[in-house]
mmCIF file of C-alpha atoms and ligand atoms in Angstrom:
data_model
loop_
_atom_site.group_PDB
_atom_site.id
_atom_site.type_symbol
_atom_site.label_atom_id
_atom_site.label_comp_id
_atom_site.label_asym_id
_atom_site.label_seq_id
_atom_site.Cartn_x
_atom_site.Cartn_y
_atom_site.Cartn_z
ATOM 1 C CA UNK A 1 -144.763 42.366 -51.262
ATOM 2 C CA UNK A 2 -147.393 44.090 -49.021
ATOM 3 C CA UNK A 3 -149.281 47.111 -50.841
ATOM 4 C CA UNK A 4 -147.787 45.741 -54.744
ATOM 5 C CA UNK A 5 -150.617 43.175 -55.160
ATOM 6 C CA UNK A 6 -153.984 43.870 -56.349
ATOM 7 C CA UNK A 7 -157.300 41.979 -57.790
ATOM 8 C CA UNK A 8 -159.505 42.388 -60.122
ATOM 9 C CA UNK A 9 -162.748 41.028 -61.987
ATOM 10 C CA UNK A 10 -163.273 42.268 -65.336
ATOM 11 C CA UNK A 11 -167.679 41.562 -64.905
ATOM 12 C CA UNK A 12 -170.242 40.147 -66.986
ATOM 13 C CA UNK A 13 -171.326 43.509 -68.664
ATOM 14 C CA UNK A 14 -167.475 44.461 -69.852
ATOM 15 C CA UNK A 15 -167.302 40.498 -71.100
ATOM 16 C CA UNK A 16 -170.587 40.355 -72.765
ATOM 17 C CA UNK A 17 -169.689 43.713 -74.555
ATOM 18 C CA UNK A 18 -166.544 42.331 -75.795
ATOM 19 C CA UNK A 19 -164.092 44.409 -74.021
ATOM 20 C CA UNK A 20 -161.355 42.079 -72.581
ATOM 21 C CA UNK A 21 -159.241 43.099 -74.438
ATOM 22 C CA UNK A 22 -159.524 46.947 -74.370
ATOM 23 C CA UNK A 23 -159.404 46.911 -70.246
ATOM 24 C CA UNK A 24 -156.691 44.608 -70.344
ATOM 25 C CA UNK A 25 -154.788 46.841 -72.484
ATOM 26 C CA UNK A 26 -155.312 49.820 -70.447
ATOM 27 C CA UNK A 27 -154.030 47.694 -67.547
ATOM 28 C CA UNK A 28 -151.249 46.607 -69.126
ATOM 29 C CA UNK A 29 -150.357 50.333 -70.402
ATOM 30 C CA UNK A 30 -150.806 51.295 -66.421
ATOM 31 C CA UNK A 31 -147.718 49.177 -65.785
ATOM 32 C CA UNK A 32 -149.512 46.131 -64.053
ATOM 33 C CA UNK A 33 -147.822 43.074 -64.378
ATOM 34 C CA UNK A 34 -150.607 39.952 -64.273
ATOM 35 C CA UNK A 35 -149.635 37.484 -61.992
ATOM 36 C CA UNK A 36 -153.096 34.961 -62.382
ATOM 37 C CA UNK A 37 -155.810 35.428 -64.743
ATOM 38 C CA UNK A 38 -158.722 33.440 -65.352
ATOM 39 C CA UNK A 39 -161.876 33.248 -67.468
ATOM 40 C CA UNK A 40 -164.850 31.555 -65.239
ATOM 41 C CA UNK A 41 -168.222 32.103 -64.208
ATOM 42 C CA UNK A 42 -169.706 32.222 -60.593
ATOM 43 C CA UNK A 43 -172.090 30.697 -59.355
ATOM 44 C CA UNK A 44 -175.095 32.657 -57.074
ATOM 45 C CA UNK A 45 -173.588 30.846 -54.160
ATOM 46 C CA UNK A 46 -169.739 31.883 -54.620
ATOM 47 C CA UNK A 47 -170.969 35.713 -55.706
ATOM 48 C CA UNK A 48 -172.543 35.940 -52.594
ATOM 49 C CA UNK A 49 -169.630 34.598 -50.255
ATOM 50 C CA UNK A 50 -167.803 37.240 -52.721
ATOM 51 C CA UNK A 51 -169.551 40.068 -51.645
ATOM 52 C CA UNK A 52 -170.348 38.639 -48.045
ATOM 53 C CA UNK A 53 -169.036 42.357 -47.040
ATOM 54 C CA UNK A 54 -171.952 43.532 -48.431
ATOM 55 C CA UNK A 55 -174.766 41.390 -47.523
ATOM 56 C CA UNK A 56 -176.729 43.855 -45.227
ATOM 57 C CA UNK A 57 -176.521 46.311 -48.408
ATOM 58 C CA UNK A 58 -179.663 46.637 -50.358
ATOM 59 C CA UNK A 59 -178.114 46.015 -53.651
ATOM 60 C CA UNK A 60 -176.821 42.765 -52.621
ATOM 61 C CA UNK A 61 -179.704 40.013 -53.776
ATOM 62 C CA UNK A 62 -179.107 42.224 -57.259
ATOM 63 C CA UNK A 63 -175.448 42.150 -56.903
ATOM 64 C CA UNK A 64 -175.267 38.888 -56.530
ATOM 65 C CA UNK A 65 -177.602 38.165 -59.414
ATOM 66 C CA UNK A 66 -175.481 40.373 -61.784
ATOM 67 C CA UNK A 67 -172.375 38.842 -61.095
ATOM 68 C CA UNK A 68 -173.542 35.180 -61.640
ATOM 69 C CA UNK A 69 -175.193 36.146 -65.002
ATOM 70 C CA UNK A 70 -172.116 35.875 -67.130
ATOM 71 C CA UNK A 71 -168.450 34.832 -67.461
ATOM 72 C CA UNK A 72 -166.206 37.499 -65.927
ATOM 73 C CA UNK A 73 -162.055 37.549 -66.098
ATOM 74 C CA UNK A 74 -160.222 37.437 -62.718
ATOM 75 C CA UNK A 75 -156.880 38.315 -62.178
ATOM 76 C CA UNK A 76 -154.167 38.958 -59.786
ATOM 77 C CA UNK A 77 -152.383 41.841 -60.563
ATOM 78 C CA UNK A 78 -148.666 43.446 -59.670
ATOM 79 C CA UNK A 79 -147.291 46.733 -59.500
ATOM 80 C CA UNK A 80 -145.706 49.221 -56.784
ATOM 81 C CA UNK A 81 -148.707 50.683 -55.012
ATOM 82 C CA UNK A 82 -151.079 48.477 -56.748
ATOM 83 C CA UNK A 83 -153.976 49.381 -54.354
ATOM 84 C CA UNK A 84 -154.326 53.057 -55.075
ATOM 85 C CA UNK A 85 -152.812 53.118 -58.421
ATOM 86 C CA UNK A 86 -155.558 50.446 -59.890
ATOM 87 C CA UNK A 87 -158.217 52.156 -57.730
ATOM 88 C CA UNK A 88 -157.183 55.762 -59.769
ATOM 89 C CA UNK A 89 -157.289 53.586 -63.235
ATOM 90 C CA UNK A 90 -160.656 52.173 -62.853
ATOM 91 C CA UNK A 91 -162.516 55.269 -61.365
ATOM 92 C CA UNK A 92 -165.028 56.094 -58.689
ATOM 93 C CA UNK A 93 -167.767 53.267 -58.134
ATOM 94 C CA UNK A 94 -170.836 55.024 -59.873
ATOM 95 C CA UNK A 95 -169.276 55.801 -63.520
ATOM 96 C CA UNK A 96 -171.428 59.482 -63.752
ATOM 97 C CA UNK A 97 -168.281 60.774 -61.271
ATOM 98 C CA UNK A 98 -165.985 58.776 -62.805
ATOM 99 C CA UNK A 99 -162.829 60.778 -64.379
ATOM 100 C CA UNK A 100 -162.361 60.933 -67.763
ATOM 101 C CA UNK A 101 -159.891 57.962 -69.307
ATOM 102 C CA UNK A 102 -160.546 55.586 -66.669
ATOM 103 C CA UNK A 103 -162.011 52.182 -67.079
ATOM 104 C CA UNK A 104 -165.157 52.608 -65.762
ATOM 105 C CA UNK A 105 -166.016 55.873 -67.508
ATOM 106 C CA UNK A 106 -165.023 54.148 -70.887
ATOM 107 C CA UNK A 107 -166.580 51.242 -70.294
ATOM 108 C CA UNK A 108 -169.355 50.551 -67.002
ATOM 109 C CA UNK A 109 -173.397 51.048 -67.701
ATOM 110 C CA UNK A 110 -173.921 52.057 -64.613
ATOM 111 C CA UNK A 111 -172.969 51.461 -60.675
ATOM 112 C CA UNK A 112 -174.423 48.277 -60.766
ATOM 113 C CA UNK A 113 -172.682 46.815 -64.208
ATOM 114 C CA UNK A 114 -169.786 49.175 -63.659
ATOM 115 C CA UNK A 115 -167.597 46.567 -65.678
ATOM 116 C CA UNK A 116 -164.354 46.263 -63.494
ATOM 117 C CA UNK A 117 -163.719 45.307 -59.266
ATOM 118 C CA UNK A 118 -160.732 46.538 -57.874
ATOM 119 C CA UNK A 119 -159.558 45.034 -54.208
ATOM 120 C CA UNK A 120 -159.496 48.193 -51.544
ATOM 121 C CA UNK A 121 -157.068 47.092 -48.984
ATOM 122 C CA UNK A 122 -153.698 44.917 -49.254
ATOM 123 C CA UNK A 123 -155.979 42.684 -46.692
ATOM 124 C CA UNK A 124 -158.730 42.096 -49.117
ATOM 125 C CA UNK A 125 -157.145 41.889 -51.966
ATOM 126 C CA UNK A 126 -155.056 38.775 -50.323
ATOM 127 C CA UNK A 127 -158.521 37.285 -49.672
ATOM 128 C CA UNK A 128 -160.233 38.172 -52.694
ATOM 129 C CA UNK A 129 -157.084 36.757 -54.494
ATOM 130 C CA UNK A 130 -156.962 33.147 -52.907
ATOM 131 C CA UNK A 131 -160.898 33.013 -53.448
ATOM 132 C CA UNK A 132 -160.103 32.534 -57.361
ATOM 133 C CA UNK A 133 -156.591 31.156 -57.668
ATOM 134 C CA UNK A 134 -154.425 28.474 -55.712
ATOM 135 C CA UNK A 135 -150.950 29.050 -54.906
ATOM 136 C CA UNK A 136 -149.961 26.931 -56.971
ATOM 137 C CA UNK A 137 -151.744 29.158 -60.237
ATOM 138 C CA UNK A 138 -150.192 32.098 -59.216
ATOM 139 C CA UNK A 139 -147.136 33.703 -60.658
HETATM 140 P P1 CMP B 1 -167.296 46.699 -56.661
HETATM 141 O O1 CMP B 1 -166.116 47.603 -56.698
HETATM 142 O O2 CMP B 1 -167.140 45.361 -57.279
HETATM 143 O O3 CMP B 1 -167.749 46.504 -55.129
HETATM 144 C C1 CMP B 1 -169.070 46.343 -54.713
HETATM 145 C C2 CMP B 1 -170.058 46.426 -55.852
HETATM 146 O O4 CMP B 1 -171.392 46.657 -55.480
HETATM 147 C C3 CMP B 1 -169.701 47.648 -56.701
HETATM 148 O O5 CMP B 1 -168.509 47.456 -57.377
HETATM 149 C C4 CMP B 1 -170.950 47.766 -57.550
HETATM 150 O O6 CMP B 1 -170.946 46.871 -58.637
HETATM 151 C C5 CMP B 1 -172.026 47.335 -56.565
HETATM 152 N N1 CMP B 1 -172.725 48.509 -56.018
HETATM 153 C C6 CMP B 1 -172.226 49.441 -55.192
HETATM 154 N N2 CMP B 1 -173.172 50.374 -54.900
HETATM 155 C C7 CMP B 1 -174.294 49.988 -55.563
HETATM 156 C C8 CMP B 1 -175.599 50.519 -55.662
HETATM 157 N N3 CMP B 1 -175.947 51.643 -55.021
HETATM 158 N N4 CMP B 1 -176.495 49.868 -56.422
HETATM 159 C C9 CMP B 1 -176.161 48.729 -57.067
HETATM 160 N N5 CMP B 1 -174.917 48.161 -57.014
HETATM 161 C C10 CMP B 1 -173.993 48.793 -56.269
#
């Protein structure tokens, strides 16, 4: 199923506003099927090996902060050319040149609580994936 699988993390910000439901709608609507989904928190330690990619960034300590502050939804998520498709639903990073309709324009404060993740490879999003859910929660 190489380049049908994507992941997501709807983040603290989009939680704490109380829209779950609104992004999962929209995600649903897009024609994603979810595979895995749960509600959790991470901790400093597991948002950092999250975003290891990023740890010579200069947002990371903040990053990393952010994303431990709150609950967040992760999810596995299935649909023909789930990579690019989810990546067009949830808009560029920063949501000023985000495109109108898309999740992060609706819904992100800014490009550091920019309320969705979206994987950006088949590669990662395998990794990203298995970093939240066992095989054996996985649909
Ligand atoms: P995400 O798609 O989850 O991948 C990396 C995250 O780093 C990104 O969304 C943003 O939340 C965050 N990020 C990227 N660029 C910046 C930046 N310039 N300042 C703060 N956070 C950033």
């Amino acid at each position: 199923m190489a380049g049908n699988r994507t992941f997501t993390m709807i983040k603290p910000d989009a939680v704490s506003a109380g829209n779950i439901g609104n992004i999962l709608a929209m995600i649903n609507k897009a024609g994603f099927k979810i595979l895995a989904m749960k509600l959790t928190k991470l901790s400093s330690e597991n948002a950092g090996k999250f975003y290891a990619v990023h740890s010579s960034r200069p947002f990371y300590g903040e990053l990393c902060d952010y994303m431990s502050s709150g609950p967040i939804v992760a999810a596995i998520l299935e649909k023909e050319n789930a990579i690019e498709d989810f990546r067009k639903l949830i808009g560029a990073t920063d949501p000023i040149n985000a495109a109108e309709g898309t999740i992060r324009k609706l819904y992100a404060n800014s490009i550091a609580e920019n309320a969705v993740h979206g994987s950006d490879s088949d590669e990662n999003s395998q990794m990203e994936g298995s970093f939240f859910f066992s095989q054996f929660e996985r649909f």
